[in-house]
Tab-separated table of N, CA, C and O in Angstrom:
chain	number	residue	atom	x	y	z
A	102	UNK	N	63.415	69.154	60.670
A	102	UNK	CA	62.154	69.750	60.317
A	102	UNK	C	61.256	68.656	59.763
A	102	UNK	O	61.639	67.908	58.875
A	103	UNK	N	60.067	68.558	60.283
A	103	UNK	CA	59.118	67.569	59.835
A	103	UNK	C	58.260	68.146	58.722
A	103	UNK	O	57.788	69.266	58.790
A	104	UNK	N	58.058	67.349	57.675
A	104	UNK	CA	57.212	67.756	56.558
A	104	UNK	C	56.024	66.816	56.519
A	104	UNK	O	56.187	65.600	56.554
A	105	UNK	N	54.834	67.376	56.454
A	105	UNK	CA	53.615	66.584	56.387
A	105	UNK	C	52.996	66.723	55.016
A	105	UNK	O	53.040	67.786	54.407
A	106	UNK	N	52.419	65.662	54.510
A	106	UNK	CA	51.783	65.663	53.208
A	106	UNK	C	50.280	65.614	53.398
A	106	UNK	O	49.764	64.816	54.161
A	107	UNK	N	49.578	66.492	52.709
A	107	UNK	CA	48.121	66.484	52.718
A	107	UNK	C	47.662	66.282	51.283
A	107	UNK	O	47.967	67.078	50.398
A	108	UNK	N	46.954	65.214	51.029
A	108	UNK	CA	46.501	64.908	49.678
A	108	UNK	C	45.509	65.946	49.186
A	108	UNK	O	44.711	66.489	49.948
A	109	UNK	N	45.558	66.245	47.890
A	109	UNK	CA	44.671	67.250	47.305
A	109	UNK	C	43.239	66.761	47.206
A	109	UNK	O	42.299	67.533	47.279
A	110	UNK	N	43.049	65.472	47.016
A	110	UNK	CA	41.684	64.950	46.874
A	110	UNK	C	41.339	64.128	48.109
A	110	UNK	O	41.657	62.958	48.200
A	111	UNK	N	40.703	64.762	49.037
A	111	UNK	CA	40.333	64.084	50.272
A	111	UNK	C	38.828	63.989	50.404
A	111	UNK	O	38.060	64.396	49.528
A	112	UNK	N	38.378	63.436	51.502
A	112	UNK	CA	36.948	63.289	51.734
A	112	UNK	C	36.428	64.356	52.690
A	112	UNK	O	35.278	64.298	53.091
A	113	UNK	N	37.265	65.325	53.033
A	113	UNK	CA	36.845	66.377	53.958
A	113	UNK	C	35.796	67.269	53.300
A	113	UNK	O	35.767	67.439	52.079
A	114	UNK	N	34.924	67.846	54.112
A	114	UNK	CA	33.897	68.735	53.595
A	114	UNK	C	34.533	70.044	53.150
A	114	UNK	O	35.422	70.581	53.788
A	115	UNK	N	34.055	70.567	52.012
A	115	UNK	CA	34.620	71.784	51.440
A	115	UNK	C	33.559	72.875	51.436
A	115	UNK	O	32.364	72.602	51.505
A	116	UNK	N	33.971	74.124	51.339
A	116	UNK	CA	33.016	75.226	51.294
A	116	UNK	C	32.216	75.235	49.988
A	116	UNK	O	32.365	74.362	49.138
A	117	UNK	N	31.409	76.270	49.790
A	117	UNK	CA	30.530	76.359	48.628
A	117	UNK	C	31.302	76.395	47.310
A	117	UNK	O	30.748	76.074	46.264
A	118	UNK	N	32.557	76.785	47.314
A	118	UNK	CA	33.348	76.850	46.087
A	118	UNK	C	33.914	75.487	45.696
A	118	UNK	O	34.758	75.393	44.821
A	119	UNK	N	33.435	74.427	46.323
A	119	UNK	CA	33.967	73.092	46.071
A	119	UNK	C	33.919	72.676	44.606
A	119	UNK	O	34.886	72.085	44.119
A	120	UNK	N	32.855	72.939	43.837
A	120	UNK	CA	32.882	72.520	42.430
A	120	UNK	C	34.027	73.162	41.646
A	120	UNK	O	34.666	72.509	40.828
A	121	UNK	N	34.316	74.423	41.918
A	121	UNK	CA	35.419	75.095	41.236
A	121	UNK	C	36.744	74.474	41.671
A	121	UNK	O	37.605	74.178	40.840
A	122	UNK	N	36.893	74.270	42.961
A	122	UNK	CA	38.128	73.679	43.472
A	122	UNK	C	38.320	72.267	42.923
A	122	UNK	O	39.435	71.889	42.545
A	123	UNK	N	37.251	71.489	42.849
A	123	UNK	CA	37.359	70.134	42.295
A	123	UNK	C	37.765	70.184	40.826
A	123	UNK	O	38.577	69.392	40.369
A	124	UNK	N	37.201	71.134	40.082
A	124	UNK	CA	37.557	71.264	38.670
A	124	UNK	C	39.010	71.640	38.483
A	124	UNK	O	39.699	71.102	37.618
A	125	UNK	N	39.496	72.578	39.297
A	125	UNK	CA	40.899	72.980	39.211
A	125	UNK	C	41.827	71.827	39.595
A	125	UNK	O	42.860	71.618	38.962
A	126	UNK	N	41.459	71.098	40.639
A	126	UNK	CA	42.275	69.963	41.073
A	126	UNK	C	42.283	68.875	40.002
A	126	UNK	O	43.316	68.258	39.742
A	127	UNK	N	41.145	68.644	39.355
A	127	UNK	CA	41.065	67.627	38.307
A	127	UNK	C	41.985	67.997	37.141
A	127	UNK	O	42.707	67.159	36.624
A	128	UNK	N	41.966	69.283	36.745
A	128	UNK	CA	42.844	69.716	35.652
A	128	UNK	C	44.318	69.624	36.054
A	128	UNK	O	45.168	69.264	35.251
A	129	UNK	N	44.609	69.946	37.305
A	129	UNK	CA	45.997	69.868	37.763
A	129	UNK	C	46.486	68.424	37.747
A	129	UNK	O	47.620	68.151	37.348
A	130	UNK	N	45.643	67.485	38.161
A	130	UNK	CA	46.041	66.078	38.136
A	130	UNK	C	46.224	65.585	36.714
A	130	UNK	O	47.084	64.765	36.432
A	131	UNK	N	45.426	66.093	35.776
A	131	UNK	CA	45.547	65.675	34.382
A	131	UNK	C	46.858	66.171	33.772
A	131	UNK	O	47.419	65.525	32.892
A	132	UNK	N	47.372	67.321	34.234
A	132	UNK	CA	48.612	67.880	33.701
A	132	UNK	C	49.851	67.403	34.456
A	132	UNK	O	50.972	67.763	34.083
A	133	UNK	N	49.663	66.638	35.501
A	133	UNK	CA	50.801	66.208	36.310
A	133	UNK	C	51.786	65.422	35.458
A	133	UNK	O	51.403	64.641	34.595
A	134	UNK	N	53.058	65.653	35.703
A	134	UNK	CA	54.107	64.984	34.935
A	134	UNK	C	54.891	64.058	35.829
A	134	UNK	O	55.066	64.310	37.016
A	135	UNK	N	55.344	62.980	35.252
A	135	UNK	CA	56.179	62.037	35.962
A	135	UNK	C	57.577	62.165	35.394
A	135	UNK	O	57.809	61.863	34.232
A	136	UNK	N	58.534	62.618	36.193
A	136	UNK	CA	59.863	62.890	35.667
A	136	UNK	C	60.795	61.693	35.656
A	136	UNK	O	61.949	61.812	35.304
A	137	UNK	N	60.304	60.511	36.012
A	137	UNK	CA	61.196	59.361	35.954
A	137	UNK	C	61.144	58.665	34.602
A	137	UNK	O	61.812	57.671	34.385
A	138	UNK	N	60.349	59.201	33.663
A	138	UNK	CA	60.294	58.749	32.283
A	138	UNK	C	59.962	57.276	32.122
A	138	UNK	O	60.428	56.633	31.199
A	139	UNK	N	59.158	56.739	32.988
A	139	UNK	CA	58.726	55.359	32.815
A	139	UNK	C	57.375	55.367	32.116
A	139	UNK	O	56.480	56.120	32.466
A	140	UNK	N	57.252	54.546	31.106
A	140	UNK	CA	55.994	54.436	30.391
A	140	UNK	C	54.973	53.669	31.217
A	140	UNK	O	55.258	53.149	32.297
A	141	UNK	N	53.761	53.561	30.700
A	141	UNK	CA	52.705	52.875	31.438
A	141	UNK	C	52.976	51.383	31.560
A	141	UNK	O	52.474	50.730	32.453
A	142	UNK	N	53.803	50.823	30.671
A	142	UNK	CA	54.116	49.399	30.737
A	142	UNK	C	55.329	49.100	31.610
A	142	UNK	O	55.788	47.971	31.673
A	143	UNK	N	55.889	50.123	32.259
A	143	UNK	CA	57.027	49.924	33.145
A	143	UNK	C	58.375	49.995	32.462
A	143	UNK	O	59.399	49.834	33.081
A	144	UNK	N	58.392	50.213	31.150
A	144	UNK	CA	59.645	50.321	30.409
A	144	UNK	C	60.013	51.786	30.245
A	144	UNK	O	59.150	52.641	30.089
A	145	UNK	N	61.302	52.053	30.260
A	145	UNK	CA	61.770	53.431	30.086
A	145	UNK	C	61.443	53.892	28.675
A	145	UNK	O	61.501	53.124	27.729
A	146	UNK	N	61.052	55.156	28.550
A	146	UNK	CA	60.774	55.711	27.230
A	146	UNK	C	61.634	56.947	27.049
A	146	UNK	O	62.204	57.455	27.988
A	147	UNK	N	61.719	57.426	25.850
A	147	UNK	CA	62.506	58.618	25.573
A	147	UNK	C	63.868	58.267	25.029
A	147	UNK	O	64.228	57.102	24.867
A	148	UNK	N	64.636	59.270	24.716
A	148	UNK	CA	65.961	59.065	24.137
A	148	UNK	C	66.940	58.622	25.218
A	148	UNK	O	66.645	58.657	26.415
A	149	UNK	N	68.100	58.221	24.775
A	149	UNK	CA	69.134	57.787	25.728
A	149	UNK	C	69.505	58.915	26.673
A	149	UNK	O	69.855	58.683	27.820
A	150	UNK	N	69.420	60.154	26.198
A	150	UNK	CA	69.749	61.317	27.021
A	150	UNK	C	68.771	61.460	28.188
A	150	UNK	O	69.114	62.018	29.217
A	151	UNK	N	67.542	60.959	28.036
A	151	UNK	CA	66.516	61.123	29.060
A	151	UNK	C	66.369	59.910	29.975
A	151	UNK	O	65.509	59.898	30.829
A	152	UNK	N	67.173	58.903	29.795
A	152	UNK	CA	67.056	57.702	30.614
A	152	UNK	C	67.672	57.933	31.981
A	152	UNK	O	68.453	58.846	32.195
A	153	UNK	N	67.336	57.052	32.902
A	153	UNK	CA	67.849	57.153	34.270
A	153	UNK	C	69.371	57.019	34.262
A	153	UNK	O	69.927	56.273	33.459
A	154	UNK	N	70.038	57.732	35.157
A	154	UNK	CA	71.506	57.654	35.193
A	154	UNK	C	71.969	56.299	35.713
A	154	UNK	O	71.234	55.589	36.408
A	155	UNK	N	73.196	55.951	35.396
A	155	UNK	CA	73.763	54.701	35.892
A	155	UNK	C	73.957	54.810	37.407
A	155	UNK	O	73.935	55.901	37.986
A	156	UNK	N	74.173	53.678	38.006
A	156	UNK	CA	74.395	53.636	39.456
A	156	UNK	C	75.617	54.472	39.844
A	156	UNK	O	75.596	55.198	40.835
A	157	UNK	N	76.670	54.389	39.036
A	157	UNK	CA	77.903	55.146	39.318
A	157	UNK	C	77.651	56.657	39.257
A	157	UNK	O	78.072	57.400	40.149
A	158	UNK	N	76.951	57.100	38.227
A	158	UNK	CA	76.661	58.530	38.076
A	158	UNK	C	75.725	58.997	39.189
A	158	UNK	O	75.895	60.086	39.748
A	159	UNK	N	74.751	58.184	39.530
A	159	UNK	CA	73.830	58.544	40.602
A	159	UNK	C	74.564	58.711	41.930
A	159	UNK	O	74.352	59.690	42.646
A	160	UNK	N	75.460	57.799	42.224
A	160	UNK	CA	76.252	57.910	43.459
A	160	UNK	C	77.134	59.164	43.439
A	160	UNK	O	77.239	59.880	44.431
A	161	UNK	N	77.761	59.415	42.287
A	161	UNK	CA	78.615	60.601	42.167
A	161	UNK	C	77.793	61.878	42.322
A	161	UNK	O	78.234	62.832	42.973
A	162	UNK	N	76.596	61.894	41.741
A	162	UNK	CA	75.734	63.070	41.855
A	162	UNK	C	75.276	63.286	43.296
A	162	UNK	O	75.253	64.423	43.783
A	163	UNK	N	74.929	62.215	43.982
A	163	UNK	CA	74.509	62.341	45.380
A	163	UNK	C	75.660	62.807	46.265
A	163	UNK	O	75.474	63.649	47.152
A	164	UNK	N	76.850	62.287	46.011
A	164	UNK	CA	78.023	62.718	46.780
A	164	UNK	C	78.319	64.186	46.496
A	164	UNK	O	78.596	64.965	47.415
A	165	UNK	N	78.220	64.568	45.226
A	165	UNK	CA	78.456	65.965	44.843
A	165	UNK	C	77.420	66.875	45.498
A	165	UNK	O	77.748	67.959	45.984
A	166	UNK	N	76.162	66.426	45.522
A	166	UNK	CA	75.100	67.201	46.168
A	166	UNK	C	75.365	67.328	47.669
A	166	UNK	O	75.152	68.394	48.254
A	167	UNK	N	75.848	66.259	48.293
A	167	UNK	CA	76.146	66.306	49.731
A	167	UNK	C	77.254	67.314	50.028
A	167	UNK	O	77.239	67.978	51.069
A	168	UNK	N	78.205	67.435	49.107
A	168	UNK	CA	79.315	68.369	49.313
A	168	UNK	C	78.946	69.819	49.014
A	168	UNK	O	79.433	70.729	49.672
A	169	UNK	N	78.080	70.037	48.018
A	169	UNK	CA	77.822	71.397	47.546
A	169	UNK	C	76.402	71.897	47.785
A	169	UNK	O	76.112	73.057	47.485
A	170	UNK	N	75.533	71.061	48.289
A	170	UNK	CA	74.170	71.493	48.604
A	170	UNK	C	73.385	71.918	47.378
A	170	UNK	O	73.532	71.358	46.297
A	171	UNK	N	72.563	72.953	47.541
A	171	UNK	CA	71.681	73.385	46.467
A	171	UNK	C	72.422	73.964	45.269
A	171	UNK	O	71.863	74.048	44.176
A	172	UNK	N	73.659	74.331	45.436
A	172	UNK	CA	74.454	74.840	44.324
A	172	UNK	C	75.201	73.750	43.577
A	172	UNK	O	76.036	74.043	42.718
A	173	UNK	N	74.915	72.494	43.862
A	173	UNK	CA	75.653	71.382	43.267
A	173	UNK	C	75.514	71.330	41.754
A	173	UNK	O	76.492	71.068	41.048
A	174	UNK	N	74.329	71.575	41.226
A	174	UNK	CA	74.140	71.513	39.774
A	174	UNK	C	74.956	72.593	39.073
A	174	UNK	O	75.594	72.338	38.048
A	175	UNK	N	74.965	73.798	39.644
A	175	UNK	CA	75.757	74.881	39.044
A	175	UNK	C	77.250	74.576	39.111
A	175	UNK	O	77.998	74.849	38.164
A	176	UNK	N	77.695	73.992	40.215
A	176	UNK	CA	79.105	73.633	40.355
A	176	UNK	C	79.473	72.546	39.349
A	176	UNK	O	80.534	72.605	38.726
A	177	UNK	N	78.592	71.568	39.173
A	177	UNK	CA	78.849	70.504	38.194
A	177	UNK	C	78.885	71.085	36.784
A	177	UNK	O	79.686	70.655	35.943
A	178	UNK	N	78.031	72.076	36.512
A	178	UNK	CA	78.037	72.731	35.199
A	178	UNK	C	79.382	73.414	34.955
A	178	UNK	O	79.958	73.299	33.867
A	179	UNK	N	79.871	74.126	35.958
A	179	UNK	CA	81.158	74.812	35.822
A	179	UNK	C	82.261	73.800	35.539
A	179	UNK	O	83.125	74.013	34.676
A	180	UNK	N	82.241	72.672	36.237
A	180	UNK	CA	83.270	71.650	36.027
A	180	UNK	C	83.144	71.012	34.648
A	180	UNK	O	84.154	70.687	34.015
A	181	UNK	N	81.900	70.817	34.180
A	181	UNK	CA	81.700	70.271	32.832
A	181	UNK	C	82.238	71.230	31.783
A	181	UNK	O	82.920	70.815	30.838
A	182	UNK	N	81.946	72.502	31.950
A	182	UNK	CA	82.439	73.496	30.985
A	182	UNK	C	83.963	73.591	31.023
A	182	UNK	O	84.607	73.711	29.978
A	183	UNK	N	84.548	73.523	32.211
A	183	UNK	CA	86.006	73.573	32.323
A	183	UNK	C	86.640	72.368	31.624
A	183	UNK	O	87.641	72.507	30.911
A	184	UNK	N	86.055	71.205	31.803
A	184	UNK	CA	86.582	70.004	31.142
A	184	UNK	C	86.425	70.111	29.627
A	184	UNK	O	87.302	69.695	28.869
A	185	UNK	N	85.306	70.681	29.175
A	185	UNK	CA	85.082	70.854	27.739
A	185	UNK	C	86.151	71.751	27.130
A	185	UNK	O	86.754	71.419	26.107
A	186	UNK	N	86.407	72.880	27.763
A	186	UNK	CA	87.383	73.818	27.224
A	186	UNK	C	88.820	73.327	27.382
A	186	UNK	O	89.709	73.757	26.653
A	187	UNK	N	89.035	72.393	28.323
A	187	UNK	CA	90.358	71.796	28.477
A	187	UNK	C	90.565	70.645	27.487
A	187	UNK	O	91.666	70.112	27.375
A	188	UNK	N	89.495	70.258	26.792
A	188	UNK	CA	89.597	69.176	25.809
A	188	UNK	C	89.507	67.788	26.417
A	188	UNK	O	89.807	66.802	25.752
A	189	UNK	N	89.077	67.680	27.663
A	189	UNK	CA	88.948	66.383	28.337
A	189	UNK	C	87.530	65.872	28.146
A	189	UNK	O	86.645	66.135	28.959
A	190	UNK	N	87.304	65.140	27.072
A	190	UNK	CA	85.947	64.686	26.719
A	190	UNK	C	85.372	63.725	27.762
A	190	UNK	O	84.186	63.779	28.061
A	191	UNK	N	86.186	62.857	28.325
A	191	UNK	CA	85.701	61.894	29.315
A	191	UNK	C	85.206	62.610	30.570
A	191	UNK	O	84.129	62.309	31.078
A	192	UNK	N	85.974	63.569	31.070
A	192	UNK	CA	85.547	64.325	32.253
A	192	UNK	C	84.325	65.177	31.927
A	192	UNK	O	83.407	65.287	32.751
A	193	UNK	N	84.290	65.754	30.720
A	193	UNK	CA	83.124	66.551	30.314
A	193	UNK	C	81.862	65.700	30.324
A	193	UNK	O	80.838	66.113	30.882
A	194	UNK	N	81.924	64.515	29.733
A	194	UNK	CA	80.744	63.638	29.698
A	194	UNK	C	80.294	63.252	31.109
A	194	UNK	O	79.096	63.225	31.397
A	195	UNK	N	81.253	62.970	31.975
A	195	UNK	CA	80.913	62.586	33.350
A	195	UNK	C	80.243	63.746	34.095
A	195	UNK	O	79.203	63.569	34.723
A	196	UNK	N	80.830	64.945	33.998
A	196	UNK	CA	80.250	66.089	34.701
A	196	UNK	C	78.921	66.503	34.073
A	196	UNK	O	78.019	66.966	34.773
A	197	UNK	N	78.774	66.320	32.778
A	197	UNK	CA	77.499	66.625	32.142
A	197	UNK	C	76.418	65.658	32.632
A	197	UNK	O	75.282	66.071	32.895
A	198	UNK	N	76.753	64.395	32.797
A	198	UNK	CA	75.792	63.421	33.325
A	198	UNK	C	75.421	63.745	34.771
A	198	UNK	O	74.264	63.612	35.166
A	199	UNK	N	76.397	64.169	35.564
A	199	UNK	CA	76.102	64.558	36.944
A	199	UNK	C	75.192	65.785	36.947
A	199	UNK	O	74.211	65.843	37.690
A	200	UNK	N	75.483	66.753	36.076
A	200	UNK	CA	74.623	67.933	35.975
A	200	UNK	C	73.226	67.528	35.547
A	200	UNK	O	72.233	68.004	36.090
A	201	UNK	N	73.127	66.624	34.567
A	201	UNK	CA	71.826	66.162	34.072
A	201	UNK	C	71.044	65.456	35.179
A	201	UNK	O	69.830	65.599	35.279
A	202	UNK	N	71.741	64.713	36.028
A	202	UNK	CA	71.080	64.020	37.132
A	202	UNK	C	70.501	65.021	38.129
A	202	UNK	O	69.402	64.827	38.642
A	203	UNK	N	71.214	66.114	38.350
A	203	UNK	CA	70.772	67.114	39.330
A	203	UNK	C	69.791	68.126	38.739
A	203	UNK	O	68.890	68.593	39.436
A	204	UNK	N	69.982	68.501	37.464
A	204	UNK	CA	69.140	69.530	36.846
A	204	UNK	C	69.172	69.358	35.331
A	204	UNK	O	70.128	69.756	34.674
A	205	UNK	N	68.118	68.759	34.771
A	205	UNK	CA	68.080	68.466	33.339
A	205	UNK	C	68.144	69.726	32.479
A	205	UNK	O	68.796	69.743	31.445
A	206	UNK	N	67.446	70.776	32.877
A	206	UNK	CA	67.453	72.004	32.071
A	206	UNK	C	68.835	72.633	32.015
A	206	UNK	O	69.274	73.097	30.971
A	207	UNK	N	69.510	72.655	33.136
A	207	UNK	CA	70.861	73.218	33.176
A	207	UNK	C	71.801	72.395	32.299
A	207	UNK	O	72.625	72.955	31.567
A	208	UNK	N	71.673	71.075	32.345
A	208	UNK	CA	72.508	70.210	31.504
A	208	UNK	C	72.212	70.434	30.026
A	208	UNK	O	73.124	70.405	29.196
A	209	UNK	N	70.950	70.681	29.693
A	209	UNK	CA	70.599	70.953	28.298
A	209	UNK	C	71.248	72.242	27.827
A	209	UNK	O	71.692	72.344	26.673
A	210	UNK	N	71.329	73.231	28.706
A	210	UNK	CA	71.999	74.488	28.349
A	210	UNK	C	73.492	74.257	28.114
A	210	UNK	O	74.079	74.821	27.189
A	211	UNK	N	74.105	73.426	28.945
A	211	UNK	CA	75.528	73.126	28.782
A	211	UNK	C	75.749	72.407	27.457
A	211	UNK	O	76.638	72.760	26.684
A	212	UNK	N	74.934	71.402	27.191
A	212	UNK	CA	75.084	70.621	25.962
A	212	UNK	C	74.837	71.501	24.735
A	212	UNK	O	75.540	71.379	23.732
A	213	UNK	N	73.864	72.394	24.810
A	213	UNK	CA	73.595	73.293	23.684
A	213	UNK	C	74.766	74.230	23.451
A	213	UNK	O	75.118	74.518	22.305
A	214	UNK	N	75.397	74.692	24.511
A	214	UNK	CA	76.562	75.559	24.379
A	214	UNK	C	77.757	74.830	23.797
A	214	UNK	O	78.541	75.391	23.045
A	215	UNK	N	77.891	73.550	24.116
A	215	UNK	CA	79.003	72.753	23.598
A	215	UNK	C	78.821	72.420	22.132
A	215	UNK	O	79.787	72.226	21.408
A	216	UNK	N	77.578	72.370	21.663
A	216	UNK	CA	77.305	72.019	20.276
A	216	UNK	C	77.442	73.206	19.342
A	216	UNK	O	77.521	73.045	18.139
A	217	UNK	N	77.418	74.434	19.894
A	217	UNK	CA	77.561	75.630	19.063
A	217	UNK	C	78.959	75.700	18.477
A	217	UNK	O	79.950	75.510	19.202
A	218	UNK	N	79.085	75.980	17.201
A	218	UNK	CA	80.438	76.099	16.627
A	218	UNK	C	81.132	77.359	17.128
A	218	UNK	O	80.500	78.385	17.363
A	219	UNK	N	82.423	77.270	17.304
A	219	UNK	CA	83.210	78.417	17.764
A	219	UNK	C	83.338	79.427	16.624
A	219	UNK	O	83.541	79.051	15.472
A	220	UNK	N	83.188	80.691	16.941
A	220	UNK	CA	83.302	81.730	15.913
A	220	UNK	C	84.540	82.560	16.119
A	220	UNK	O	85.107	82.663	17.142
């Protein structure tokens, strides 16, 4: 399947609602986020948890994604939780990093659940 990209700010002629559309596009560009966490000076910013994954973790995450498709992050979460409850801290950290590479929000939920004290 071929995917084509059409830029939002082009030189094509627009209908009479162009000022509104330009204003909306300008606000959307101002709110755009860059998820690679690189600062304007080219240096990584944020906590260690938000930094780019290591080459090993990135390869493992890509291989895991190739095996499990769109459900890869959920599968990695299940494996991280299983390792946590089995007491295998090394495997838990590895699967949590793979989950974080695939889906940061899901990894944050896993980490938050692991930090809760058992009742």
